[in-house]
Amino acid sequence: MAPVRGFFYPRTPTGRAALVPPPPWHYSGDLLTVEYRTDPAKVAALLPAPLLPAEQDPGAVALIWADWQSCSADGRQLLDPVLAQYKECFAVVRCRFEGRTYSRCVYIWVDKDFAIARGIHQGYPKKLGSIHQTRPHPHGPAPRLAPGARFGATLAAADRRLAEAVLTLEEQSDTGGFVNGHPMAHHRWLPGIAKDAPDTVAELISSGAAAFEGGPIWRGSAELRLFPSPVEELAELTVEEPIGAYYQQIGVVWDGGTVLTPRA
Amino acid sequence: MAPVRGFFYPRTPTGRAALVPPPPWHYSGDLLTVEYRTDPAKVAALLPAPLLPAEQDPGAVALIWADWQSCSADGRQLLDPVLAQYKECFAVVRCRFEGRTYSRCVYIWVDKDFAIARGIHQGYPKKLGSIHQTRPHPHGPAPRLAPGARFGATLAAADRRLAEAVLTLEEQSDTGGFVNGHPMAHHRWLPGIAKDAPDTVAELISSGAAAFEGGPIWRGSAELRLFPSPVEELAELTVEEPIGAYYQQIGVVWDGGTVLTPRA
Amino acid sequence: MAPVRGFFYPRTPTGRAALVPPPPWHYSGDLLTVEYRTDPAKVAALLPAPLLPAEQDPGAVALIWADWQSCSADGRQLLDPVLAQYKECFAVVRCRFEGRTYSRCVYIWVDKDFAIARGIHQGYPKKLGSIHQTRPHPHGPAPRLAPGARFGATLAAADRRLAEAVLTLEEQSDTGGFVNGHPMAHHRWLPGIAKDAPDTVAELISSGAAAFEGGPIWRGSAELRLFPSPVEELAELTVEEPIGAYYQQIGVVWDGGTVLTPRA
Amino acid sequence: MAPVRGFFYPRTPTGRAALVPPPPWHYSGDLLTVEYRTDPAKVAALLPAPLLPAEQDPGAVALIWADWQSCSADGRQLLDPVLAQYKECFAVVRCRFEGRTYSRCVYIWVDKDFAIARGIHQGYPKKLGSIHQTRPHPHGPAPRLAPGARFGATLAAADRRLAEAVLTLEEQSDTGGFVNGHPMAHHRWLPGIAKDAPDTVAELISSGAAAFEGGPIWRGSAELRLFPSPVEELAELTVEEPIGAYYQQIGVVWDGGTVLTPRA
């Protein structure tokens, strides 16, 4: 029978219809990061074995908005930008595995299907959401990247607002925060197809950027509000203490990861 | 460390945020089915080993539109219907495995994230699309389920129309078509996380309805048009000869499947 | 020069591109109505001169969800249903003008552009929203139209949930409520194009159904919750006392209205 | 009775719920312009009396994509950017009235309700669409504003793609095209509410930017394709000869217009 091709479904003789092309995946985007401390027990409760809480500042959380244009190595999606542009908002905590510190995305919402598919591959727990963030612009009322500029960011899913932030830039900074700065440690889970069967996949993997470039990092202060929903738990990560807030324009390449343990 | 719960990601201490609840999944919906013959070689080209073409009528295709309300066993999503309602359009062919005939979904588009997640579990190659189908209604200009009634159905993805059909009902029928009438044989594929690694999962599974109820089946005639897209291959399944067209209102339960072969 | 045609913009030589065709407009749909009393002063505050509050029960409000298929006289939009289907949620109060009682829509959200355009014509203050309501279905978990059946209904706009209701059917009824039962008295306002100029149009008009057919009316009880938003005032119409709740499937024709006073 | 306030509906005691605030309206955005010549008769056919075709180059058309952030004078929408951000694609031709040359938008699609409402005020014939354009970015695969950079732009409405362009930048330019460079001459039409009544408003108005700032104008070459739709006429403006293509980042203020003739 025929071989079929395609990195992600559907797989066909040509692979042309595949929802995502094979890595490397290239990204241009703006990151708006708000870091804060919540009750460390709430972070720990989201870390399944064999993960352990981070040793330092185990209640630290980063809620990050990103406005992306992404593409395969040949860049073709950029010229049909409905296939390249998406936005996301995600919550990151830290954890430890075999003595090393990792970042871990515990919640994430995106607004395109190809982003969901990449998330399933990478172990990001993606849902669809409606994500907005103010874009810097050189003219008119939108903010420049300069002291005092203010950026809004919002997240909704299933017709409910889940989070909103306003970031005021203060000055350039050497750091963009520490919570999302490690390799990611993610579970890739696929439930067994038979009723009540164990997971077919329960793999702990790690991945990070294969290449990175970035402009100046701006540091500032943020107001952040989280709202409850009957079908979400983001608001359980209550804001107990602000840490910092950051804005940066970046380019990044993702090109695969490694298995930490095939059955976590 | 904490156990985490949830049938599909995200997994949390409560499982409340999971994108889909554990099966059984219950559905109410309307199915509009258009069956036709394409070149059998085009169907065969979509069947990876160990699948073989169907022995009878190997070029038969069903393009099916469905307008669903779905929920978990307790039905709670029905009362917040943004969590229950979705539409889909999918192309089904038949195949053979170990001497038995199966149906197989080769392309499918849905309009909600929970439907994408269920598809990943069940081996449906889901993308997001914009799907519309005329609904029967007892009053005003919308059609009744009666001879001569006409129903339109359309599919778009990534801002391009991919398919449109108009079905005219003729009479009640004992059958609703044969292409989608077998248990499904689907591959569950998850690429390996390492660059160029083999698939972590390449499992051939089977599943079907755990329970089914339906109203009268209406048979009719349909006009069907498929449109090309640079990122889709549905239009390759060219309409060479009409077979039949059907409309039915149904209730169905899905409650898991079985592994046909763990490494296909 | 050329004549141009089209009921609503754009106007072209053929009129084919017009966003809405000329009336009559035909509708099939399901109405879910929740009636309650708010502070009469809050209703009165939404009634500009020359309108007066209703003499009886001046604080009565109906919040109505509707799931529509609509078309022009030839019904062509029904076969390309993205052009026919839309949902809406609207708040109705009553008022008096020249001794007669009218209904008046004070807020309304719809999910299609053609519905916005018709609203501008008819004096409905339409915005875009995300509207969902449970649909009755003869099979599976969705409710039948029968005692005890429960229907959910939700409204969101600008990524915030504004209202949600759950209606439990009790019995068939002779009436479907009284708040939306009168001809509508609406202002058609178009601001002057010059800065700070008076309105170019400030016309008080009346319209209602040119034809109506309906199935059984179901009466029941409802829970209704309204949520605040910085850019909405629906929640100001606080629920002080429930009146009733209703469900009905209807067909309706709209075919123009009359000017009550050209400069209100 | 109560005064009600609000520039556009709904009007309430506070005006807070109004879909658009009063002008001035401030905009930051990126404009991607493709100019070409079509058959002058096709342009003339879109110009109702008393407008006349332009004397020079009467078949010139500009198809313009714009990616906007807009706000009222206090800028508050920028911090809840779902209320500020929108995209549009519009077709502009030129015409003559009382010896002066004007630009005129003949078709336009936007993706937010507040943009539709502003269009009704300004005489833009707005529909909803899905609009995408590549954004320049300083890092990663997205293009810089530099020679050789390529930008894609697409338009869809009612689930059909209507236009797509790819612009390749060549060099900085003194001009950004001539078709959209004049004050706009637009009809504001509101049909009479009574069946078959004459228009209540058929006003010819003019407006333009109250203030403008812009970055460098980039000139380049473009491929442009228009696609037919049963409910659109954009593709009738066939591309007979390319003129030029431009990219510019701008800031603009709109603050009202003037009536050219109250009954055109």
PDB file of N, CA, C and O in Angstrom, chain A residues 219-256:
ATOM      1  N   ARG A 219      11.610  46.454  31.017  1.00  0.00           N
ATOM      2  CA  ARG A 219      11.077  46.094  32.325  1.00  0.00           C
ATOM      3  C   ARG A 219      10.043  47.118  32.733  1.00  0.00           C
ATOM      4  O   ARG A 219      10.181  48.308  32.397  1.00  0.00           O
ATOM      5  N   GLY A 220       9.021  46.693  33.454  1.00  0.00           N
ATOM      6  CA  GLY A 220       8.020  47.644  33.912  1.00  0.00           C
ATOM      7  C   GLY A 220       7.207  47.078  35.037  1.00  0.00           C
ATOM      8  O   GLY A 220       7.603  46.109  35.687  1.00  0.00           O
ATOM      9  N   SER A 221       6.069  47.692  35.260  1.00  0.00           N
ATOM     10  CA  SER A 221       5.160  47.208  36.292  1.00  0.00           C
ATOM     11  C   SER A 221       3.844  46.828  35.631  1.00  0.00           C
ATOM     12  O   SER A 221       3.474  47.376  34.596  1.00  0.00           O
ATOM     13  N   ALA A 222       3.161  45.884  36.254  1.00  0.00           N
ATOM     14  CA  ALA A 222       1.924  45.398  35.655  1.00  0.00           C
ATOM     15  C   ALA A 222       0.831  45.271  36.691  1.00  0.00           C
ATOM     16  O   ALA A 222       1.082  44.938  37.853  1.00  0.00           O
ATOM     17  N   GLU A 223      -0.381  45.560  36.250  1.00  0.00           N
ATOM     18  CA  GLU A 223      -1.583  45.143  36.985  1.00  0.00           C
ATOM     19  C   GLU A 223      -2.086  43.885  36.297  1.00  0.00           C
ATOM     20  O   GLU A 223      -2.223  43.858  35.074  1.00  0.00           O
ATOM     21  N   LEU A 224      -2.400  42.884  37.095  1.00  0.00           N
ATOM     22  CA  LEU A 224      -2.872  41.611  36.529  1.00  0.00           C
ATOM     23  C   LEU A 224      -4.114  41.177  37.290  1.00  0.00           C
ATOM     24  O   LEU A 224      -4.122  41.177  38.529  1.00  0.00           O
ATOM     25  N   ARG A 225      -5.137  40.816  36.536  1.00  0.00           N
ATOM     26  CA  ARG A 225      -6.352  40.271  37.159  1.00  0.00           C
ATOM     27  C   ARG A 225      -6.712  38.943  36.515  1.00  0.00           C
ATOM     28  O   ARG A 225      -6.710  38.828  35.285  1.00  0.00           O
ATOM     29  N   LEU A 226      -7.039  37.968  37.348  1.00  0.00           N
ATOM     30  CA  LEU A 226      -7.474  36.646  36.885  1.00  0.00           C
ATOM     31  C   LEU A 226      -8.941  36.465  37.265  1.00  0.00           C
ATOM     32  O   LEU A 226      -9.348  36.876  38.348  1.00  0.00           O
ATOM     33  N   PHE A 227      -9.712  35.842  36.373  1.00  0.00           N
ATOM     34  CA  PHE A 227     -11.152  35.684  36.600  1.00  0.00           C
ATOM     35  C   PHE A 227     -11.525  34.208  36.570  1.00  0.00           C
ATOM     36  O   PHE A 227     -11.005  33.447  35.760  1.00  0.00           O
ATOM     37  N   PRO A 228     -12.445  33.792  37.436  1.00  0.00           N
ATOM     38  CA  PRO A 228     -12.805  32.369  37.488  1.00  0.00           C
ATOM     39  C   PRO A 228     -13.682  31.957  36.316  1.00  0.00           C
ATOM     40  O   PRO A 228     -14.343  32.778  35.681  1.00  0.00           O
ATOM     41  N   SER A 229     -13.679  30.687  36.055  1.00  0.00           N
ATOM     42  CA  SER A 229     -14.551  30.067  35.058  1.00  0.00           C
ATOM     43  C   SER A 229     -14.851  28.655  35.541  1.00  0.00           C
ATOM     44  O   SER A 229     -13.973  28.002  36.111  1.00  0.00           O
ATOM     45  N   PRO A 230     -16.043  28.160  35.282  1.00  0.00           N
ATOM     46  CA  PRO A 230     -16.338  26.783  35.720  1.00  0.00           C
ATOM     47  C   PRO A 230     -15.482  25.735  35.021  1.00  0.00           C
ATOM     48  O   PRO A 230     -15.383  24.616  35.519  1.00  0.00           O
ATOM     49  N   VAL A 231     -14.876  26.072  33.892  1.00  0.00           N
ATOM     50  CA  VAL A 231     -14.098  25.072  33.152  1.00  0.00           C
ATOM     51  C   VAL A 231     -12.621  25.428  33.053  1.00  0.00           C
ATOM     52  O   VAL A 231     -11.908  24.902  32.195  1.00  0.00           O
ATOM     53  N   GLU A 232     -12.149  26.313  33.904  1.00  0.00           N
ATOM     54  CA  GLU A 232     -10.732  26.671  33.913  1.00  0.00           C
ATOM     55  C   GLU A 232     -10.233  26.727  35.341  1.00  0.00           C
ATOM     56  O   GLU A 232     -11.026  26.900  36.269  1.00  0.00           O
ATOM     57  N   GLU A 233      -8.906  26.597  35.518  1.00  0.00           N
ATOM     58  CA  GLU A 233      -8.317  26.667  36.853  1.00  0.00           C
ATOM     59  C   GLU A 233      -7.179  27.679  36.936  1.00  0.00           C
ATOM     60  O   GLU A 233      -6.483  27.740  37.942  1.00  0.00           O
ATOM     61  N   LEU A 234      -7.032  28.498  35.902  1.00  0.00           N
ATOM     62  CA  LEU A 234      -5.981  29.518  35.935  1.00  0.00           C
ATOM     63  C   LEU A 234      -6.120  30.417  37.160  1.00  0.00           C
ATOM     64  O   LEU A 234      -5.116  30.762  37.804  1.00  0.00           O
ATOM     65  N   ALA A 235      -7.342  30.800  37.496  1.00  0.00           N
ATOM     66  CA  ALA A 235      -7.547  31.749  38.594  1.00  0.00           C
ATOM     67  C   ALA A 235      -7.174  31.164  39.956  1.00  0.00           C
ATOM     68  O   ALA A 235      -7.043  31.903  40.939  1.00  0.00           O
ATOM     69  N   GLU A 236      -6.995  29.830  40.003  1.00  0.00           N
ATOM     70  CA  GLU A 236      -6.505  29.234  41.252  1.00  0.00           C
ATOM     71  C   GLU A 236      -5.079  29.666  41.553  1.00  0.00           C
ATOM     72  O   GLU A 236      -4.651  29.619  42.707  1.00  0.00           O
ATOM     73  N   LEU A 237      -4.354  30.041  40.522  1.00  0.00           N
ATOM     74  CA  LEU A 237      -2.967  30.515  40.708  1.00  0.00           C
ATOM     75  C   LEU A 237      -3.014  31.988  41.101  1.00  0.00           C
ATOM     76  O   LEU A 237      -2.536  32.875  40.391  1.00  0.00           O
ATOM     77  N   THR A 238      -3.621  32.243  42.245  1.00  0.00           N
ATOM     78  CA  THR A 238      -3.879  33.604  42.708  1.00  0.00           C
ATOM     79  C   THR A 238      -2.601  34.449  42.771  1.00  0.00           C
ATOM     80  O   THR A 238      -1.524  33.946  43.102  1.00  0.00           O
ATOM     81  N   VAL A 239      -2.761  35.715  42.505  1.00  0.00           N
ATOM     82  CA  VAL A 239      -1.629  36.648  42.522  1.00  0.00           C
ATOM     83  C   VAL A 239      -1.395  37.084  43.965  1.00  0.00           C
ATOM     84  O   VAL A 239      -2.154  37.873  44.516  1.00  0.00           O
ATOM     85  N   GLU A 240      -0.354  36.561  44.575  1.00  0.00           N
ATOM     86  CA  GLU A 240      -0.069  36.920  45.964  1.00  0.00           C
ATOM     87  C   GLU A 240       0.943  38.054  46.057  1.00  0.00           C
ATOM     88  O   GLU A 240       0.889  38.858  46.980  1.00  0.00           O
ATOM     89  N   GLU A 241       1.852  38.117  45.094  1.00  0.00           N
ATOM     90  CA  GLU A 241       2.901  39.146  45.156  1.00  0.00           C
ATOM     91  C   GLU A 241       3.473  39.346  43.759  1.00  0.00           C
ATOM     92  O   GLU A 241       3.883  38.377  43.115  1.00  0.00           O
ATOM     93  N   PRO A 242       3.514  40.579  43.259  1.00  0.00           N
ATOM     94  CA  PRO A 242       4.120  40.816  41.947  1.00  0.00           C
ATOM     95  C   PRO A 242       5.627  40.575  41.987  1.00  0.00           C
ATOM     96  O   PRO A 242       6.266  40.804  43.016  1.00  0.00           O
ATOM     97  N   ILE A 243       6.168  40.076  40.900  1.00  0.00           N
ATOM     98  CA  ILE A 243       7.626  39.965  40.777  1.00  0.00           C
ATOM     99  C   ILE A 243       8.140  40.995  39.769  1.00  0.00           C
ATOM    100  O   ILE A 243       8.959  41.848  40.102  1.00  0.00           O
ATOM    101  N   GLY A 244       7.645  40.936  38.549  1.00  0.00           N
ATOM    102  CA  GLY A 244       8.112  41.881  37.533  1.00  0.00           C
ATOM    103  C   GLY A 244       7.304  41.717  36.275  1.00  0.00           C
ATOM    104  O   GLY A 244       6.451  40.837  36.171  1.00  0.00           O
ATOM    105  N   ALA A 245       7.584  42.568  35.302  1.00  0.00           N
ATOM    106  CA  ALA A 245       6.868  42.497  34.038  1.00  0.00           C
ATOM    107  C   ALA A 245       7.813  42.964  32.943  1.00  0.00           C
ATOM    108  O   ALA A 245       8.633  43.866  33.167  1.00  0.00           O
ATOM    109  N   TYR A 246       7.671  42.352  31.749  1.00  0.00           N
ATOM    110  CA  TYR A 246       8.682  42.521  30.704  1.00  0.00           C
ATOM    111  C   TYR A 246       8.034  42.544  29.327  1.00  0.00           C
ATOM    112  O   TYR A 246       6.988  41.930  29.114  1.00  0.00           O
ATOM    113  N   TYR A 247       8.695  43.218  28.394  1.00  0.00           N
ATOM    114  CA  TYR A 247       8.265  43.225  26.991  1.00  0.00           C
ATOM    115  C   TYR A 247       9.500  43.056  26.129  1.00  0.00           C
ATOM    116  O   TYR A 247      10.505  43.750  26.323  1.00  0.00           O
ATOM    117  N   GLN A 248       9.399  42.140  25.151  1.00  0.00           N
ATOM    118  CA  GLN A 248      10.531  41.938  24.246  1.00  0.00           C
ATOM    119  C   GLN A 248      10.043  41.437  22.895  1.00  0.00           C
ATOM    120  O   GLN A 248       9.094  40.655  22.805  1.00  0.00           O
ATOM    121  N   GLN A 249      10.693  41.904  21.860  1.00  0.00           N
ATOM    122  CA  GLN A 249      10.459  41.392  20.503  1.00  0.00           C
ATOM    123  C   GLN A 249      11.551  40.378  20.187  1.00  0.00           C
ATOM    124  O   GLN A 249      12.740  40.671  20.361  1.00  0.00           O
ATOM    125  N   ILE A 250      11.140  39.204  19.704  1.00  0.00           N
ATOM    126  CA  ILE A 250      12.105  38.130  19.522  1.00  0.00           C
ATOM    127  C   ILE A 250      11.909  37.375  18.216  1.00  0.00           C
ATOM    128  O   ILE A 250      10.867  37.456  17.571  1.00  0.00           O
ATOM    129  N   GLY A 251      12.953  36.632  17.853  1.00  0.00           N
ATOM    130  CA  GLY A 251      12.873  35.612  16.819  1.00  0.00           C
ATOM    131  C   GLY A 251      13.361  34.312  17.421  1.00  0.00           C
ATOM    132  O   GLY A 251      14.321  34.310  18.202  1.00  0.00           O
ATOM    133  N   VAL A 252      12.703  33.212  17.098  1.00  0.00           N
ATOM    134  CA  VAL A 252      13.068  31.957  17.734  1.00  0.00           C
ATOM    135  C   VAL A 252      12.853  30.805  16.749  1.00  0.00           C
ATOM    136  O   VAL A 252      12.048  30.908  15.825  1.00  0.00           O
ATOM    137  N   VAL A 253      13.640  29.756  16.927  1.00  0.00           N
ATOM    138  CA  VAL A 253      13.498  28.542  16.124  1.00  0.00           C
ATOM    139  C   VAL A 253      13.287  27.379  17.077  1.00  0.00           C
ATOM    140  O   VAL A 253      13.972  27.273  18.102  1.00  0.00           O
ATOM    141  N   TRP A 254      12.322  26.524  16.735  1.00  0.00           N
ATOM    142  CA  TRP A 254      12.107  25.293  17.502  1.00  0.00           C
ATOM    143  C   TRP A 254      12.392  24.121  16.581  1.00  0.00           C
ATOM    144  O   TRP A 254      11.909  24.073  15.452  1.00  0.00           O
ATOM    145  N   ASP A 255      13.194  23.166  17.078  1.00  0.00           N
ATOM    146  CA  ASP A 255      13.602  22.080  16.169  1.00  0.00           C
ATOM    147  C   ASP A 255      13.696  20.738  16.888  1.00  0.00           C
ATOM    148  O   ASP A 255      14.641  19.972  16.691  1.00  0.00           O
ATOM    149  N   GLY A 256      12.715  20.471  17.729  1.00  0.00           N
ATOM    150  CA  GLY A 256      12.661  19.158  18.371  1.00  0.00           C
ATOM    151  C   GLY A 256      13.161  19.197  19.794  1.00  0.00           C
ATOM    152  O   GLY A 256      13.712  20.209  20.257  1.00  0.00           O
TER     153      GLY A 256
END
